[in-house]
Amino acid sequence: MKSLFLLLCLVAGLSARAAAPATTALVGTWRIDLARSTELSPWKTFDLTIALAGDTVTLDRKLAWGRRDFTDRLVVDTAKPETTAPIDWWADNRHLGAYIGDDHTRRVRPQWLDGGRILRLSTDLTLETQQGPRAVNILSDFKVSANGAQLTLTELRSTRNRPVVYIFNRVVAATK
């Protein structure tokens, strides 16, 4: 009887961890606050749109500087322990001479925290450098403020000693 109770608690705990919240304050369009964020070089603007449909989270990024822009999309199924997603180009190189590896994939492990207020993604990818291929892990926490107006993206990269911190403000659609 005791074993059955422990098994039921374990199953309930695992299903609660994997399940995405029905709604989350993370959903919406966000624009970077350059003055309060880690330097964004080589970009000058960063818009992030987060959508949630069932267990699927979609992250759309648009980075730009002058006439140069870059967009990408990451779709993660939070009901699965890991999602393998394509990546055409690694736009976060900050003049390092590091480029996405030959397989053009990233493995993403999602986790919801604090009732859907925080989305944590642990991403593994391989970068090509002058010294050869380099395995990289990026731990990304997307955390919305209590009032829902600010999003903080904190990235801990296995290749950096300091975290990268981006502060975003919610983009509110103009009323007509």
mmCIF file with all atom_site columns, N, CA and C in Angstrom, residues 130-168:
data_model
loop_
_atom_site.group_PDB
_atom_site.id
_atom_site.type_symbol
_atom_site.label_atom_id
_atom_site.label_alt_id
_atom_site.label_comp_id
_atom_site.label_asym_id
_atom_site.label_entity_id
_atom_site.label_seq_id
_atom_site.pdbx_PDB_ins_code
_atom_site.Cartn_x
_atom_site.Cartn_y
_atom_site.Cartn_z
_atom_site.occupancy
_atom_site.B_iso_or_equiv
_atom_site.pdbx_formal_charge
_atom_site.auth_seq_id
_atom_site.auth_comp_id
_atom_site.auth_asym_id
_atom_site.auth_atom_id
_atom_site.pdbx_PDB_model_num
ATOM 1   N N  . GLN A 1 130 ? 37.498 28.298 -34.828 1.00 0.00 ? 130 GLN A N  1
ATOM 2   C CA . GLN A 1 130 ? 38.794 28.131 -35.482 1.00 0.00 ? 130 GLN A CA 1
ATOM 3   C C  . GLN A 1 130 ? 39.538 26.922 -34.908 1.00 0.00 ? 130 GLN A C  1
ATOM 4   N N  . GLN A 1 131 ? 39.289 26.621 -33.643 1.00 0.00 ? 131 GLN A N  1
ATOM 5   C CA . GLN A 1 131 ? 39.938 25.488 -32.991 1.00 0.00 ? 131 GLN A CA 1
ATOM 6   C C  . GLN A 1 131 ? 39.207 24.165 -33.207 1.00 0.00 ? 131 GLN A C  1
ATOM 7   N N  . GLY A 1 132 ? 38.073 24.191 -33.907 1.00 0.00 ? 132 GLY A N  1
ATOM 8   C CA . GLY A 1 132 ? 37.303 22.980 -34.161 1.00 0.00 ? 132 GLY A CA 1
ATOM 9   C C  . GLY A 1 132 ? 35.934 23.044 -33.517 1.00 0.00 ? 132 GLY A C  1
ATOM 10  N N  . PRO A 1 133 ? 35.175 21.943 -33.547 1.00 0.00 ? 133 PRO A N  1
ATOM 11  C CA . PRO A 1 133 ? 33.823 21.926 -32.978 1.00 0.00 ? 133 PRO A CA 1
ATOM 12  C C  . PRO A 1 133 ? 33.857 22.081 -31.461 1.00 0.00 ? 133 PRO A C  1
ATOM 13  N N  . ARG A 1 134 ? 32.846 22.785 -30.933 1.00 0.00 ? 134 ARG A N  1
ATOM 14  C CA . ARG A 1 134 ? 32.768 23.031 -29.488 1.00 0.00 ? 134 ARG A CA 1
ATOM 15  C C  . ARG A 1 134 ? 31.335 22.814 -29.031 1.00 0.00 ? 134 ARG A C  1
ATOM 16  N N  . ALA A 1 135 ? 31.133 21.877 -28.102 1.00 0.00 ? 135 ALA A N  1
ATOM 17  C CA . ALA A 1 135 ? 29.809 21.653 -27.511 1.00 0.00 ? 135 ALA A CA 1
ATOM 18  C C  . ALA A 1 135 ? 29.498 22.807 -26.571 1.00 0.00 ? 135 ALA A C  1
ATOM 19  N N  . VAL A 1 136 ? 28.283 23.352 -26.685 1.00 0.00 ? 136 VAL A N  1
ATOM 20  C CA . VAL A 1 136 ? 27.873 24.500 -25.878 1.00 0.00 ? 136 VAL A CA 1
ATOM 21  C C  . VAL A 1 136 ? 26.516 24.191 -25.254 1.00 0.00 ? 136 VAL A C  1
ATOM 22  N N  . ASN A 1 137 ? 26.372 24.567 -23.978 1.00 0.00 ? 137 ASN A N  1
ATOM 23  C CA . ASN A 1 137 ? 25.076 24.496 -23.313 1.00 0.00 ? 137 ASN A CA 1
ATOM 24  C C  . ASN A 1 137 ? 24.661 25.914 -22.952 1.00 0.00 ? 137 ASN A C  1
ATOM 25  N N  . ILE A 1 138 ? 23.408 26.241 -23.211 1.00 0.00 ? 138 ILE A N  1
ATOM 26  C CA . ILE A 1 138 ? 22.853 27.552 -22.865 1.00 0.00 ? 138 ILE A CA 1
ATOM 27  C C  . ILE A 1 138 ? 21.619 27.313 -21.997 1.00 0.00 ? 138 ILE A C  1
ATOM 28  N N  . LEU A 1 139 ? 21.670 27.815 -20.774 1.00 0.00 ? 139 LEU A N  1
ATOM 29  C CA . LEU A 1 139 ? 20.532 27.732 -19.866 1.00 0.00 ? 139 LEU A CA 1
ATOM 30  C C  . LEU A 1 139 ? 19.820 29.078 -19.916 1.00 0.00 ? 139 LEU A C  1
ATOM 31  N N  . SER A 1 140 ? 18.596 29.098 -20.451 1.00 0.00 ? 140 SER A N  1
ATOM 32  C CA . SER A 1 140 ? 17.837 30.336 -20.655 1.00 0.00 ? 140 SER A CA 1
ATOM 33  C C  . SER A 1 140 ? 16.618 30.352 -19.744 1.00 0.00 ? 140 SER A C  1
ATOM 34  N N  . ASP A 1 141 ? 16.512 31.396 -18.933 1.00 0.00 ? 141 ASP A N  1
ATOM 35  C CA . ASP A 1 141 ? 15.335 31.598 -18.095 1.00 0.00 ? 141 ASP A CA 1
ATOM 36  C C  . ASP A 1 141 ? 14.566 32.803 -18.612 1.00 0.00 ? 141 ASP A C  1
ATOM 37  N N  . PHE A 1 142 ? 13.312 32.584 -19.005 1.00 0.00 ? 142 PHE A N  1
ATOM 38  C CA . PHE A 1 142 ? 12.409 33.647 -19.429 1.00 0.00 ? 142 PHE A CA 1
ATOM 39  C C  . PHE A 1 142 ? 11.486 33.907 -18.242 1.00 0.00 ? 142 PHE A C  1
ATOM 40  N N  . LYS A 1 143 ? 11.617 35.080 -17.627 1.00 0.00 ? 143 LYS A N  1
ATOM 41  C CA . LYS A 1 143 ? 10.881 35.364 -16.388 1.00 0.00 ? 143 LYS A CA 1
ATOM 42  C C  . LYS A 1 143 ? 10.138 36.684 -16.525 1.00 0.00 ? 143 LYS A C  1
ATOM 43  N N  . VAL A 1 144 ? 8.839  36.645 -16.304 1.00 0.00 ? 144 VAL A N  1
ATOM 44  C CA . VAL A 1 144 ? 8.022  37.850 -16.410 1.00 0.00 ? 144 VAL A CA 1
ATOM 45  C C  . VAL A 1 144 ? 7.880  38.485 -15.020 1.00 0.00 ? 144 VAL A C  1
ATOM 46  N N  . SER A 1 145 ? 7.819  39.805 -15.002 1.00 0.00 ? 145 SER A N  1
ATOM 47  C CA . SER A 1 145 ? 7.677  40.534 -13.743 1.00 0.00 ? 145 SER A CA 1
ATOM 48  C C  . SER A 1 145 ? 6.287  40.309 -13.150 1.00 0.00 ? 145 SER A C  1
ATOM 49  N N  . ALA A 1 146 ? 6.140  40.662 -11.875 1.00 0.00 ? 146 ALA A N  1
ATOM 50  C CA . ALA A 1 146 ? 4.862  40.472 -11.180 1.00 0.00 ? 146 ALA A CA 1
ATOM 51  C C  . ALA A 1 146 ? 3.727  41.236 -11.851 1.00 0.00 ? 146 ALA A C  1
ATOM 52  N N  . ASN A 1 147 ? 4.012  42.427 -12.410 1.00 0.00 ? 147 ASN A N  1
ATOM 53  C CA . ASN A 1 147 ? 2.958  43.211 -13.058 1.00 0.00 ? 147 ASN A CA 1
ATOM 54  C C  . ASN A 1 147 ? 2.780  42.858 -14.534 1.00 0.00 ? 147 ASN A C  1
ATOM 55  N N  . GLY A 1 148 ? 3.622  41.961 -15.057 1.00 0.00 ? 148 GLY A N  1
ATOM 56  C CA . GLY A 1 148 ? 3.478  41.491 -16.431 1.00 0.00 ? 148 GLY A CA 1
ATOM 57  C C  . GLY A 1 148 ? 4.010  42.433 -17.490 1.00 0.00 ? 148 GLY A C  1
ATOM 58  N N  . ALA A 1 149 ? 4.649  43.517 -17.102 1.00 0.00 ? 149 ALA A N  1
ATOM 59  C CA . ALA A 1 149 ? 5.106  44.523 -18.070 1.00 0.00 ? 149 ALA A CA 1
ATOM 60  C C  . ALA A 1 149 ? 6.545  44.316 -18.532 1.00 0.00 ? 149 ALA A C  1
ATOM 61  N N  . GLN A 1 150 ? 7.307  43.497 -17.805 1.00 0.00 ? 150 GLN A N  1
ATOM 62  C CA . GLN A 1 150 ? 8.726  43.324 -18.121 1.00 0.00 ? 150 GLN A CA 1
ATOM 63  C C  . GLN A 1 150 ? 9.080  41.845 -18.180 1.00 0.00 ? 150 GLN A C  1
ATOM 64  N N  . LEU A 1 151 ? 9.923  41.501 -19.122 1.00 0.00 ? 151 LEU A N  1
ATOM 65  C CA . LEU A 1 151 ? 10.429 40.141 -19.267 1.00 0.00 ? 151 LEU A CA 1
ATOM 66  C C  . LEU A 1 151 ? 11.944 40.197 -19.138 1.00 0.00 ? 151 LEU A C  1
ATOM 67  N N  . THR A 1 152 ? 12.490 39.331 -18.317 1.00 0.00 ? 152 THR A N  1
ATOM 68  C CA . THR A 1 152 ? 13.942 39.220 -18.191 1.00 0.00 ? 152 THR A CA 1
ATOM 69  C C  . THR A 1 152 ? 14.360 37.868 -18.750 1.00 0.00 ? 152 THR A C  1
ATOM 70  N N  . LEU A 1 153 ? 15.279 37.907 -19.708 1.00 0.00 ? 153 LEU A N  1
ATOM 71  C CA . LEU A 1 153 ? 15.865 36.694 -20.270 1.00 0.00 ? 153 LEU A CA 1
ATOM 72  C C  . LEU A 1 153 ? 17.302 36.626 -19.770 1.00 0.00 ? 153 LEU A C  1
ATOM 73  N N  . THR A 1 154 ? 17.575 35.620 -18.955 1.00 0.00 ? 154 THR A N  1
ATOM 74  C CA . THR A 1 154 ? 18.919 35.406 -18.435 1.00 0.00 ? 154 THR A CA 1
ATOM 75  C C  . THR A 1 154 ? 19.480 34.157 -19.091 1.00 0.00 ? 154 THR A C  1
ATOM 76  N N  . GLU A 1 155 ? 20.638 34.299 -19.731 1.00 0.00 ? 155 GLU A N  1
ATOM 77  C CA . GLU A 1 155 ? 21.282 33.168 -20.385 1.00 0.00 ? 155 GLU A CA 1
ATOM 78  C C  . GLU A 1 155 ? 22.626 32.893 -19.721 1.00 0.00 ? 155 GLU A C  1
ATOM 79  N N  . LEU A 1 156 ? 22.782 31.671 -19.268 1.00 0.00 ? 156 LEU A N  1
ATOM 80  C CA . LEU A 1 156 ? 24.059 31.202 -18.758 1.00 0.00 ? 156 LEU A CA 1
ATOM 81  C C  . LEU A 1 156 ? 24.637 30.279 -19.819 1.00 0.00 ? 156 LEU A C  1
ATOM 82  N N  . ARG A 1 157 ? 25.752 30.693 -20.399 1.00 0.00 ? 157 ARG A N  1
ATOM 83  C CA . ARG A 1 157 ? 26.375 29.909 -21.469 1.00 0.00 ? 157 ARG A CA 1
ATOM 84  C C  . ARG A 1 157 ? 27.610 29.208 -20.918 1.00 0.00 ? 157 ARG A C  1
ATOM 85  N N  . SER A 1 158 ? 27.777 27.963 -21.300 1.00 0.00 ? 158 SER A N  1
ATOM 86  C CA . SER A 1 158 ? 28.925 27.194 -20.823 1.00 0.00 ? 158 SER A CA 1
ATOM 87  C C  . SER A 1 158 ? 30.246 27.791 -21.291 1.00 0.00 ? 158 SER A C  1
ATOM 88  N N  . THR A 1 159 ? 30.207 28.665 -22.268 1.00 0.00 ? 159 THR A N  1
ATOM 89  C CA . THR A 1 159 ? 31.421 29.269 -22.816 1.00 0.00 ? 159 THR A CA 1
ATOM 90  C C  . THR A 1 159 ? 31.726 30.641 -22.237 1.00 0.00 ? 159 THR A C  1
ATOM 91  N N  . ARG A 1 160 ? 30.880 31.127 -21.330 1.00 0.00 ? 160 ARG A N  1
ATOM 92  C CA . ARG A 1 160 ? 31.063 32.467 -20.751 1.00 0.00 ? 160 ARG A CA 1
ATOM 93  C C  . ARG A 1 160 ? 31.051 32.388 -19.236 1.00 0.00 ? 160 ARG A C  1
ATOM 94  N N  . ASN A 1 161 ? 31.836 33.253 -18.612 1.00 0.00 ? 161 ASN A N  1
ATOM 95  C CA . ASN A 1 161 ? 31.832 33.312 -17.152 1.00 0.00 ? 161 ASN A CA 1
ATOM 96  C C  . ASN A 1 161 ? 30.696 34.174 -16.616 1.00 0.00 ? 161 ASN A C  1
ATOM 97  N N  . ARG A 1 162 ? 30.238 35.136 -17.405 1.00 0.00 ? 162 ARG A N  1
ATOM 98  C CA . ARG A 1 162 ? 29.185 36.057 -16.965 1.00 0.00 ? 162 ARG A CA 1
ATOM 99  C C  . ARG A 1 162 ? 27.879 35.760 -17.693 1.00 0.00 ? 162 ARG A C  1
ATOM 100 N N  . PRO A 1 163 ? 26.759 35.916 -16.992 1.00 0.00 ? 163 PRO A N  1
ATOM 101 C CA . PRO A 1 163 ? 25.469 35.707 -17.668 1.00 0.00 ? 163 PRO A CA 1
ATOM 102 C C  . PRO A 1 163 ? 25.175 36.833 -18.653 1.00 0.00 ? 163 PRO A C  1
ATOM 103 N N  . VAL A 1 164 ? 24.392 36.505 -19.656 1.00 0.00 ? 164 VAL A N  1
ATOM 104 C CA . VAL A 1 164 ? 23.859 37.490 -20.592 1.00 0.00 ? 164 VAL A CA 1
ATOM 105 C C  . VAL A 1 164 ? 22.451 37.787 -20.102 1.00 0.00 ? 164 VAL A C  1
ATOM 106 N N  . VAL A 1 165 ? 22.136 39.068 -19.882 1.00 0.00 ? 165 VAL A N  1
ATOM 107 C CA . VAL A 1 165 ? 20.829 39.447 -19.357 1.00 0.00 ? 165 VAL A CA 1
ATOM 108 C C  . VAL A 1 165 ? 20.180 40.451 -20.299 1.00 0.00 ? 165 VAL A C  1
ATOM 109 N N  . TYR A 1 166 ? 19.024 40.076 -20.817 1.00 0.00 ? 166 TYR A N  1
ATOM 110 C CA . TYR A 1 166 ? 18.250 40.958 -21.681 1.00 0.00 ? 166 TYR A CA 1
ATOM 111 C C  . TYR A 1 166 ? 16.962 41.325 -20.957 1.00 0.00 ? 166 TYR A C  1
ATOM 112 N N  . ILE A 1 167 ? 16.670 42.623 -20.914 1.00 0.00 ? 167 ILE A N  1
ATOM 113 C CA . ILE A 1 167 ? 15.441 43.127 -20.308 1.00 0.00 ? 167 ILE A CA 1
ATOM 114 C C  . ILE A 1 167 ? 14.528 43.591 -21.443 1.00 0.00 ? 167 ILE A C  1
ATOM 115 N N  . PHE A 1 168 ? 13.292 43.105 -21.447 1.00 0.00 ? 168 PHE A N  1
ATOM 116 C CA . PHE A 1 168 ? 12.315 43.447 -22.470 1.00 0.00 ? 168 PHE A CA 1
ATOM 117 C C  . PHE A 1 168 ? 11.121 44.151 -21.820 1.00 0.00 ? 168 PHE A C  1
#
